[in-house]
Structures are given as C-alpha cells and as structure tokens.
Coordinates of C-alpha atoms in Angstrom, one line a residue:
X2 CA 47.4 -49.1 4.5
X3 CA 43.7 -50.4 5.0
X4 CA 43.6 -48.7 8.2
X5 CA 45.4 -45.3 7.6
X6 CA 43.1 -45.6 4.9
X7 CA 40.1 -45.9 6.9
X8 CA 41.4 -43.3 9.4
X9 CA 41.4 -40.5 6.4
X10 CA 37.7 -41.3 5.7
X11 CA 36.5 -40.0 9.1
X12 CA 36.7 -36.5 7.5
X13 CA 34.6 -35.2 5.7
X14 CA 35.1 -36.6 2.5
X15 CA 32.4 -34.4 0.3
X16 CA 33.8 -31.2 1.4
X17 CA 37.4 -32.6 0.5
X18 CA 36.0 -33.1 -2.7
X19 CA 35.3 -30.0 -3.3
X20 CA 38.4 -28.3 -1.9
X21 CA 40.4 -30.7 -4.3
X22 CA 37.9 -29.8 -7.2
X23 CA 38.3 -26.0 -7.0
X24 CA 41.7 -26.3 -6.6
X25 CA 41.9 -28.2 -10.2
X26 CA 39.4 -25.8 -11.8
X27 CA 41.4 -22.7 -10.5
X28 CA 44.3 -24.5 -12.7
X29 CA 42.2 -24.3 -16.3
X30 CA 40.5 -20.7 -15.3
X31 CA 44.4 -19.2 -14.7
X32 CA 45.8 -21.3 -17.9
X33 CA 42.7 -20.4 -20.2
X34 CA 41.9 -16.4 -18.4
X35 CA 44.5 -15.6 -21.2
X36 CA 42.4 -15.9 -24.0
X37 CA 39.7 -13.5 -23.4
X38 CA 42.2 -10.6 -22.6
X39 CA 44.7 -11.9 -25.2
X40 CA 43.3 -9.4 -27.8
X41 CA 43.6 -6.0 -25.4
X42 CA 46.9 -7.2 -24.4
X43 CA 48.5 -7.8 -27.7
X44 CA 46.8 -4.6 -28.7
X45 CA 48.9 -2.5 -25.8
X46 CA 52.5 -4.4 -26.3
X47 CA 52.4 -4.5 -29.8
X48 CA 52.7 -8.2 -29.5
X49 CA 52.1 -10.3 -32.3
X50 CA 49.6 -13.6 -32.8
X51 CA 52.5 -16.4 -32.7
X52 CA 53.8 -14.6 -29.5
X53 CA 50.3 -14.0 -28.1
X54 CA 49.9 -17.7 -28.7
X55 CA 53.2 -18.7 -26.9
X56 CA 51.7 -17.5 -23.6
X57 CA 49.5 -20.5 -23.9
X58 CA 52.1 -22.6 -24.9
X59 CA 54.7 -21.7 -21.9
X60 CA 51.6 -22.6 -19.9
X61 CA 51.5 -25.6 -21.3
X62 CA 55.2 -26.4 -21.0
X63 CA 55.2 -25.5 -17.5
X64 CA 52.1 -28.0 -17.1
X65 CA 53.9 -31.1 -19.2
X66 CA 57.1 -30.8 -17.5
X67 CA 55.9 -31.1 -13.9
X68 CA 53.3 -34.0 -14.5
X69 CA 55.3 -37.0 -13.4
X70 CA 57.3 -35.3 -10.6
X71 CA 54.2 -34.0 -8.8
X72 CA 53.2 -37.1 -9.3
X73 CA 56.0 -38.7 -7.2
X74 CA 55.5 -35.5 -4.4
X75 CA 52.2 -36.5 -4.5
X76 CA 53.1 -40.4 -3.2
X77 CA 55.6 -39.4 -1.1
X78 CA 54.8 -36.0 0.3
X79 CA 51.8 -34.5 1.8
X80 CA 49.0 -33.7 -1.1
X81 CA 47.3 -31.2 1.0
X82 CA 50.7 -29.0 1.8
X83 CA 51.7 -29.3 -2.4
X84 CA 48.1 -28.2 -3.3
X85 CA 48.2 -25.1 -0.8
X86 CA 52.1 -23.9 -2.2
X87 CA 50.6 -24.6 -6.1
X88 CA 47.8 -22.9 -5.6
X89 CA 49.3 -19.6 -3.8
X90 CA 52.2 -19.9 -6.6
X91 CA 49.7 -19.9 -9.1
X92 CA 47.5 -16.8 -7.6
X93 CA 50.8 -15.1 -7.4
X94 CA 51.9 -15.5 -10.4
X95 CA 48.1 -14.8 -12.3
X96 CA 48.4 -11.6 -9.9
X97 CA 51.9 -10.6 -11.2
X98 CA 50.2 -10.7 -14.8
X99 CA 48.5 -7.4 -13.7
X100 CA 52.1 -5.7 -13.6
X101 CA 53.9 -6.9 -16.5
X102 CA 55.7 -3.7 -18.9
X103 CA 56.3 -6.0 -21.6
X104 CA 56.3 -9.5 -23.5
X105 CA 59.2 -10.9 -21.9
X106 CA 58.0 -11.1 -18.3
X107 CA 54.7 -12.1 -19.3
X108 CA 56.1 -14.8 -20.7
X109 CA 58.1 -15.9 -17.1
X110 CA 55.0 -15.6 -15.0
X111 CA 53.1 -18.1 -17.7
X112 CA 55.8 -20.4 -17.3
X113 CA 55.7 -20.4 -13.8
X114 CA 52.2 -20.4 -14.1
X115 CA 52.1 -23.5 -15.6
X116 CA 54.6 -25.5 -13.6
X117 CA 52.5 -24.6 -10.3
X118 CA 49.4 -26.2 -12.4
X119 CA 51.0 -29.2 -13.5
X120 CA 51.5 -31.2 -9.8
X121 CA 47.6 -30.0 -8.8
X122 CA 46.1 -33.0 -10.5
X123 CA 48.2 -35.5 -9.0
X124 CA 48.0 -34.4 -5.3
X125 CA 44.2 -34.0 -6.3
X126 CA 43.5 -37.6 -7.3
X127 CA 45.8 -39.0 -3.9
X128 CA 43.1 -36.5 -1.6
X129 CA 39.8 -38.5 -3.5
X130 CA 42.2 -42.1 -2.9
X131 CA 42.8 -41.2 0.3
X132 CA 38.9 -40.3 1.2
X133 CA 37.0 -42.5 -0.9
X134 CA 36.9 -45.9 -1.1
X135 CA 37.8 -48.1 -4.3
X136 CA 33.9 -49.0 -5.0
X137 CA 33.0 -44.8 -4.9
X138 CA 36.5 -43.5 -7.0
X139 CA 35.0 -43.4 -9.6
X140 CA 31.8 -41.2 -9.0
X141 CA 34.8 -39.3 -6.9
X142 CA 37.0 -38.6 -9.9
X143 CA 34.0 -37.8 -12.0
X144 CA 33.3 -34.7 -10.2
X145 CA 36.6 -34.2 -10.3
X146 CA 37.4 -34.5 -13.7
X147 CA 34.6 -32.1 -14.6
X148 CA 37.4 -29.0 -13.1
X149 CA 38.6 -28.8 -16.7
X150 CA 35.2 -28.2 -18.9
X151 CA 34.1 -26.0 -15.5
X152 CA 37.1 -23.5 -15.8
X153 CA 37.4 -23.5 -19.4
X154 CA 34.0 -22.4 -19.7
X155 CA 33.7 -20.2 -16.5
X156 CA 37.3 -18.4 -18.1
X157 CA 35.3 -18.1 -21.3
X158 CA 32.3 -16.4 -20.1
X159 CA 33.7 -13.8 -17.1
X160 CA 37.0 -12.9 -18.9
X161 CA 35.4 -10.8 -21.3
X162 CA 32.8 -8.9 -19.1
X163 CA 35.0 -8.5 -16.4
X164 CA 37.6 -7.0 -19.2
X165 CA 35.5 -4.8 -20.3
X166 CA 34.5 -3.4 -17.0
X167 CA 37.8 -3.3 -15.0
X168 CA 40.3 -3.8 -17.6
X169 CA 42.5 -6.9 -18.6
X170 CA 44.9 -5.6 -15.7
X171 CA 42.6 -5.8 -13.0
X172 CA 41.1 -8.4 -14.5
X173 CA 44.2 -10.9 -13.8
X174 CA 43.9 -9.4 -10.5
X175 CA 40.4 -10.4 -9.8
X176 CA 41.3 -13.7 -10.8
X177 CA 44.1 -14.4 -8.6
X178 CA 42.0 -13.8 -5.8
X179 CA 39.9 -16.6 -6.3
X180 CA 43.1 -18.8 -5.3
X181 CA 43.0 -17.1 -1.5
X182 CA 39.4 -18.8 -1.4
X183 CA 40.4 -22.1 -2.8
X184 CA 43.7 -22.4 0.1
X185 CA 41.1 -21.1 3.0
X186 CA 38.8 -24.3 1.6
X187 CA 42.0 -26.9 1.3
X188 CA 42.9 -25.6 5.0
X189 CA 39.4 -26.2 6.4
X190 CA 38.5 -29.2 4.4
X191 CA 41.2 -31.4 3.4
X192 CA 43.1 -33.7 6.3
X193 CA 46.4 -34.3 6.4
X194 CA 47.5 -38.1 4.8
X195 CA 48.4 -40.6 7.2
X196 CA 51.6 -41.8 6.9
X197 CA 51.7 -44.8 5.3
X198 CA 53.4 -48.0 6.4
X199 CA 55.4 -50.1 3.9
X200 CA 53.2 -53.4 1.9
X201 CA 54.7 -56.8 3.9
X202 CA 58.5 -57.8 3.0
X203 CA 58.9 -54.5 1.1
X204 CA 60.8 -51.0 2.0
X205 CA 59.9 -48.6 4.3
X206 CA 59.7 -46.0 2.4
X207 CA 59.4 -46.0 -1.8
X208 CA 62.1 -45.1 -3.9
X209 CA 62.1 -42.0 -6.6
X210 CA 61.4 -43.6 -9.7
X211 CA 59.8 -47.0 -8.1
X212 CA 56.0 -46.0 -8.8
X213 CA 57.1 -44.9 -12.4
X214 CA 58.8 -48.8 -12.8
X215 CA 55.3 -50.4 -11.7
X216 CA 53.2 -48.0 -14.2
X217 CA 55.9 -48.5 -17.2
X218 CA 56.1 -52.6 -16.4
X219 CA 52.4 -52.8 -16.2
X220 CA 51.2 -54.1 -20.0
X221 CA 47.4 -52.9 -18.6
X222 CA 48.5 -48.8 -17.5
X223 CA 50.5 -48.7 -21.0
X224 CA 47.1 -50.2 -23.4
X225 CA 45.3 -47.8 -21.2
X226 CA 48.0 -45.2 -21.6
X227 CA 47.5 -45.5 -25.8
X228 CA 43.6 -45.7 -25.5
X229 CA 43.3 -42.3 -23.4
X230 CA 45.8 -40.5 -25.9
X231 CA 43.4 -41.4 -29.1
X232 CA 40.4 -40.5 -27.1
X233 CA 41.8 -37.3 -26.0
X234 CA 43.1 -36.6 -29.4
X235 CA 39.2 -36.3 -29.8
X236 CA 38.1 -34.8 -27.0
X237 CA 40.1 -31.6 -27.4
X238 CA 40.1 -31.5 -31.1
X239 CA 36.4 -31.1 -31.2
X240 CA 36.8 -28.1 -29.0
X241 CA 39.4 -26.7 -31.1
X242 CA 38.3 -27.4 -34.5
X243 CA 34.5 -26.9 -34.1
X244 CA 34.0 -23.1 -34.6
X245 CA 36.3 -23.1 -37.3
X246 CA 34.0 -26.4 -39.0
X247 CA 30.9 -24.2 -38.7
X248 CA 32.7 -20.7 -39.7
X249 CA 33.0 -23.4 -43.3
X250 CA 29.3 -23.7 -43.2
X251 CA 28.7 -20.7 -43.1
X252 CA 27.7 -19.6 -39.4
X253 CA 29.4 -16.8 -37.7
X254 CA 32.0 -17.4 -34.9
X255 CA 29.6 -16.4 -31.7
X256 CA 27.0 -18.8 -33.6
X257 CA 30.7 -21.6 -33.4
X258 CA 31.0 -20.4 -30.0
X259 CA 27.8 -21.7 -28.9
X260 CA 28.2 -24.6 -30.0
X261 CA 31.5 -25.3 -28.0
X262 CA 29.7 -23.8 -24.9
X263 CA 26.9 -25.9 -25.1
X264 CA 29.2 -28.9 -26.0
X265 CA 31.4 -28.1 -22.9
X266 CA 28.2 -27.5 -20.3
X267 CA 27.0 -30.9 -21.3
X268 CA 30.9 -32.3 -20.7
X269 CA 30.5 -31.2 -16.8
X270 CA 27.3 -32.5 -16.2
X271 CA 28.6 -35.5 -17.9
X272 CA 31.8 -36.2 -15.9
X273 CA 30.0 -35.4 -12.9
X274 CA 27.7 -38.6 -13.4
X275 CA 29.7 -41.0 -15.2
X276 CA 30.8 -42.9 -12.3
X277 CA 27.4 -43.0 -10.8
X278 CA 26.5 -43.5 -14.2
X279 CA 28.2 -47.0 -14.6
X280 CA 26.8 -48.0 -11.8
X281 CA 23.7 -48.0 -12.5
X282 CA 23.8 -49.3 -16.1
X283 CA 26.0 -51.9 -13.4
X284 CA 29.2 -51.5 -16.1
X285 CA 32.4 -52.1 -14.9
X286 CA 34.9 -50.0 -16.3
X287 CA 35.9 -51.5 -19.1
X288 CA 32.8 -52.1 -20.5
X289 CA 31.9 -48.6 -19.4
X290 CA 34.5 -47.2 -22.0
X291 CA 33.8 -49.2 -25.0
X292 CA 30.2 -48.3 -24.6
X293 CA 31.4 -44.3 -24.4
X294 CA 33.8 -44.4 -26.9
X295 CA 31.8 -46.1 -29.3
X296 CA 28.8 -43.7 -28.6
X297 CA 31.9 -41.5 -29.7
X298 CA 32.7 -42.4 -32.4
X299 CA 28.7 -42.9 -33.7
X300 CA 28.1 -39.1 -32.7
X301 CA 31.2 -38.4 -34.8
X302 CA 29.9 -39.5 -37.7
X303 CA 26.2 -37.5 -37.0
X304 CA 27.8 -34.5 -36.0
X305 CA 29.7 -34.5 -39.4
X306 CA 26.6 -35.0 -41.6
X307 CA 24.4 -31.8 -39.7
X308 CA 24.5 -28.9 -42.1
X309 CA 21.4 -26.8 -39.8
X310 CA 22.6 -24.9 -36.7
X311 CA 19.9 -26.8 -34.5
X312 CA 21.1 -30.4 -35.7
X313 CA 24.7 -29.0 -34.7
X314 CA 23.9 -27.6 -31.6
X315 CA 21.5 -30.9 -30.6
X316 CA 24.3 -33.5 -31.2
X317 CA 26.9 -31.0 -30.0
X318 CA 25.3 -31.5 -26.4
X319 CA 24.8 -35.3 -26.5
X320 CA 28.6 -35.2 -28.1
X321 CA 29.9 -33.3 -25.4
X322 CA 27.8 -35.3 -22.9
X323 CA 29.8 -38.7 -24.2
X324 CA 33.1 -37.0 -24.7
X325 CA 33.2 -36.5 -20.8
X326 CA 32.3 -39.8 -19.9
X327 CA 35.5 -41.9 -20.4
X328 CA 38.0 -39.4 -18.7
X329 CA 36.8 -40.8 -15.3
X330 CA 37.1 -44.8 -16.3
X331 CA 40.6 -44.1 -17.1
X332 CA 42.1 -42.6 -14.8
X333 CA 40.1 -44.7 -12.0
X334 CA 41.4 -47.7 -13.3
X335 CA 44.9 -46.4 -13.7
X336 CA 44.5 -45.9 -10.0
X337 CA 43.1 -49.3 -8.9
X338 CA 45.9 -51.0 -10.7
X339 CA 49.0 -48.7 -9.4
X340 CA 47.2 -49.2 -5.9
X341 CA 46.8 -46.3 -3.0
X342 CA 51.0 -46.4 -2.7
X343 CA 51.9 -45.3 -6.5
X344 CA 47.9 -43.9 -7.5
X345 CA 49.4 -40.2 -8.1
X346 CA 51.8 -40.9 -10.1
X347 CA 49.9 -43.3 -11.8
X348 CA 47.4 -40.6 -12.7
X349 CA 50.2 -38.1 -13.0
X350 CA 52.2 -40.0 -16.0
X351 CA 48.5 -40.9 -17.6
X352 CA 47.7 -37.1 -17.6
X353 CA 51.2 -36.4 -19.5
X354 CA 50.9 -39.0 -21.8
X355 CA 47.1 -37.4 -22.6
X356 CA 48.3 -34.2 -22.9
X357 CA 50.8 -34.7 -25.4
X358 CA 48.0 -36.2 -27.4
X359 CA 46.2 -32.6 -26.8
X360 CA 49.7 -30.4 -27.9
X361 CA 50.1 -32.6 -30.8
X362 CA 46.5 -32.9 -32.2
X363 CA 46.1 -29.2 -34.0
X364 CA 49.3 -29.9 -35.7
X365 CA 48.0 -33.0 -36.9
X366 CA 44.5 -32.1 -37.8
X367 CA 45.8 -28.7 -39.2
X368 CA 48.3 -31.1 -41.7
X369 CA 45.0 -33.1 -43.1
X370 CA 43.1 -29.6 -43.9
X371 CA 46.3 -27.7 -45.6
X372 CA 46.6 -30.5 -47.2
X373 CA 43.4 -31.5 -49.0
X374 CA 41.9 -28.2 -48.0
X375 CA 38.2 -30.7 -46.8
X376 CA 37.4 -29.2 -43.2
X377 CA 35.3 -32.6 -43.0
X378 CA 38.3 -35.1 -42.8
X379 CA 38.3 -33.5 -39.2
X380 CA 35.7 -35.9 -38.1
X381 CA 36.8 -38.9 -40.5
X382 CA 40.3 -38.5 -38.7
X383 CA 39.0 -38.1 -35.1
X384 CA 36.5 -41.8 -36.1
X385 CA 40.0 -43.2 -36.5
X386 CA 41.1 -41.9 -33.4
X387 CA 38.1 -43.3 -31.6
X388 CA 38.3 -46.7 -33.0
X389 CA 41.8 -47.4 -32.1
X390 CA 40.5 -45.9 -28.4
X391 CA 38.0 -48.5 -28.7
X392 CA 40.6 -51.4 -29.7
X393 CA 43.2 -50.5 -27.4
X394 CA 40.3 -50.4 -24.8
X395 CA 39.1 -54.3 -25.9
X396 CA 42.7 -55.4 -25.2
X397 CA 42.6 -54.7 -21.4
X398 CA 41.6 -56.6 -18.4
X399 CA 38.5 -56.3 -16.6
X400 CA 38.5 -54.7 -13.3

C-alpha cells in the first residue's frame, strides 16, 4: 500500500487538488442554483412554497441515500472514473432543468441530481489519500472542505444576475456547463489509483460491508461521529437562522444576507488554512478541535448579545472563520483511523451521519421558537450543541 501509495504521489498532486475541489463545489452550486431561481419558477408553474421547498429536499434525499455506498465505490472502484460519471450525471440532469413543463419532472431531475452529488465527496477525499501524504491530509482536506461555503456562496451571488439577464431556463443551462470544465480538469489532472494489494494475512480483495464493520466497531469514528453531528447542528443552523435573527432586530433581509455572506467568505478562507493552521499553532487534531469548538461556542454567546449591524457583521466573520475550522480535523482523523483501505467510506458514513444533523436541525430550532416565541434561544440551543461537540471531542484519542 506504502508503495502504490508513493507511486500516486508522482502526479501532480496540487492540480489533483483542485480537480477533486471543483468537482465538490460543482455539487453545492447545482444543489443550492435552485434557490435564486426558485421564486421565477414557482411564479410560472403555479407551484406552491412547500413544493418549491421539496426541490431542495429531493436533493437532499438523493444526497443522504448515496453517502455510504459511494463510499464503498470509492474503496473499491476507481475514484477518478465515479467522479467523471457523477459529475456528467449531474450537468445533465442541472441541464434537463432548463426543459422541465411542469412540477413533477422537476422533481425527478432533483432527485437524480442529488444521488449523482452524494458519492462526489467520498471519491474526493480517496483522490487527496491517494496524493497526499498522512502528515499534509489535513491542509489537503481543508481546501477541500472549503467546496461547500465556495458553491453556496458563488450559487448565491450569480443565480440572481444571471436570472435576470438570461432567464432561470438558461440560467440552469449555463450552469450545467460548468460540469464539462470540471470532467476536462478530472481527465487532465487526476491519475488513475493503483490497485491496491491486500494488508498481510488478510483477503485480497475487501468485502461489501467490511469498511463499514471497522468504522461501526471503532469506539474513536463513533465519539467522533456524535461530536461532528452537534457541531454541524451549529454550523448550518447559523446559516439558516441568521437572517431571520436579525429580520427580529429589526434589519432588513439583504442587511441578514450580508451577514451570512460575509459569515460564509470568512468559512472558505478558514477551511482553506485550518490544516496549515494547526500546524503552526503545532496542534494535533484533537487539541485542534477543542480549541475551535470552544472558540465556537464563546463567539456564540458574543454573537447573541450584538444588537448594532457592525457588531453582527464583525463577530459574523470571526464566527464563520471558527465554524470552518473543525470540518477538516474530523474528517482527517476519521481517515487516519479507517486507514488508506476503508478512508472513503470512512468519510462517506461521517458525512451522512453530519448531514442528518443538518436535515434535522430547522425542525429542531424551529420547535424552541414556536414554542416560546424567543428567537434568542437559537444561540443558547446551538451553546448546548457546541459543548457536547466539545465533550464528545475530550473523550477521544490523540492522533
């Protein structure tokens, strides 16, 4: 393994990089392209908000459902091959958009949409295994991990202007092409894996469900497992709930907007340097997260006592800085402990158990405020969250 391993590096390992990471971001600006053209859409079909909003969701159900067995294709098949047929599924289907007559076909393509998204990450963290070595994953992954914040926000801020010039029709269209770039880069860039040669005294080749027994068995991946899902409760709930927070203060929704913009710009320059980050403060992972995720849960409490739009907007950015900064630790560790034979569906089964925690949270968080009608026990429930994260954290071994 060392030596396939070592063979892979000889590539260029940078440019593999960022094949892998535009293929990811591709992933959030096709899930989240929806929401600028969502209004012109519904407008033309008649369709109303809970089935506008099912669009997302049979994105997201397409996502969840393929997590773990990309995960496995990812281990057992070539990564390179699943992330060229994902993405081309995914442009297709983003294209097809552009054609839809009515609800119900939209609704298809989403789905399909979703499950072509939902083996990317996997096949995308086996690439950065494959070309990186352990000691530089986690700078690796950082960059990586930044795909999410990158599309989110580049979806955000072109859907809209390129709506209103060439219509939500072409709009899709437009879109879709940005996946024939993204193969031409995973052809050019990205090697083929080696095939790998079974550990001593074990089988040649590993069974279906093996790398899910060594994640599920492992005391470490399932503490780390429960940590993630209370930090990513946070993570995405701030992004959700934070225009709606300041709409109750009294600030108008582009003034919210802001806010999650600059929150989300600081969240990809921070995942892009909390590996390198760590290793310069010379943190190992562990202590790396409880030093994050406390800073987390400290800014929690700050953000919730700013009433002026420049205190929310100041400790929105250092927020989103630290809410970017454990994603990396996670996963890398999840990785070093499944080892190069079972790290994608490692990260695969990690991802869907962090993902529930974001379908689940705006249920959650919309109980407590329908309850007691206090939009601040948003940030008293996500300081919960966060201290758990950290506990849950404490409770696992060093590197």
């Amino acid at each position: 393994m060392a030596e396939n391993a070592q063979v892979q590096r000889t590539g260029n390992k940078w440019l593999a990089l960022l094949a892998v990471t535009l293929a990811f971001t591709f992933t959030f600006v096709s899930r989240y392209i929806w929401s600028p053209l969502m209004s012109d859409v519904t407008a033309e079909f008649g369709i109303t908000a809970v089935q506008a909003g099912l669009y997302m969701s049979a994105f997201f159900a397409g996502y969840l459902i393929t997590q773990i067995p990309g995960g496995i294709m990812a281990d057992k098949l070539q990564p390179k091959v699943i992330l060229i047929v994902c993405t081309l599924l995914g442009g297709v289907m983003t294209a097809l958009m552009s054609t839809i007559t009515g609800y119900e076909a939209g609704l298809f393509f989403r789905i399909v949409t979703g499950v072509s998204s939902g083996c990317v990450m996997a096949s995308c963290s086996k690439v950065v295994a494959l070309n990186f070595a352990p000691r530089e994953r986690a700078s690796a992954m950082g960059i990586l991990l930044a795909s999410p914040p990158i599309g989110i926000t580049l979806a955000n801020s072109l859907g809209a202007p390129l709506n209103a010039a060439l219509g939500w029709r072409n709009t899709f269209l437009a879109v879709s092409l940005v996946a024939v770039v993204v193969v031409l880069c995973l052809l050019l860039f990205v090697k083929p894996a080696p095939k790998a040669s079974a550990p001593a005294g074990g089988p040649a080749k590993a069974g279906m469900l093996e790398g899910l027994k060594v994640f599920f068995t492992d005391k470490e991946q399932l503490l780390l497992g429960i940590g993630g899902f209370m930090f990513m409760f946070v993570s995405v709930g701030f992004a959700t709930w934070a225009n709606t927070y300041a709409g109750t203060l009294g600030f108008t929704k582009a003034e919210g907007g802001l806010i999650i913009t600059c929150y989300s710009v600081a969240g990809i320059i921070g995942s892009c340097v909390s590996g390198s980050l760590a290793q310069k403060m010379k943190m190992n992972h562990k202590s790396f997260l409880l030093f994050s995720l406390t800073g987390m849960g400290v800014l929690t409490l700050l953000f919730s006592f700013q009433r002026g739009y420049t205190g929310l907007i100041l400790v929105g950015i250092i927020y989103g800085a630290f809410s970017y900064l454990p994603s990396t630790h996670f996963t890398t560790l999840a990785m070093q402990r499944a080892g190069d034979r079972y790290s994608a569906t490692a990260v695969s089964t990690q991802n869907l158990i962090f993902q529930t925690s974001s379908m689940i949270q705006p249920a959650i968080v919309g109980a407590v405020i329908d309850a007691t009608g206090n939009y601040s026990l948003i940030w008293y429930t996500f300081l919960g969250c966060l201290v758990l994260a950290v506990v849950f954290s404490a409770l696992i071994q060093k590197d």
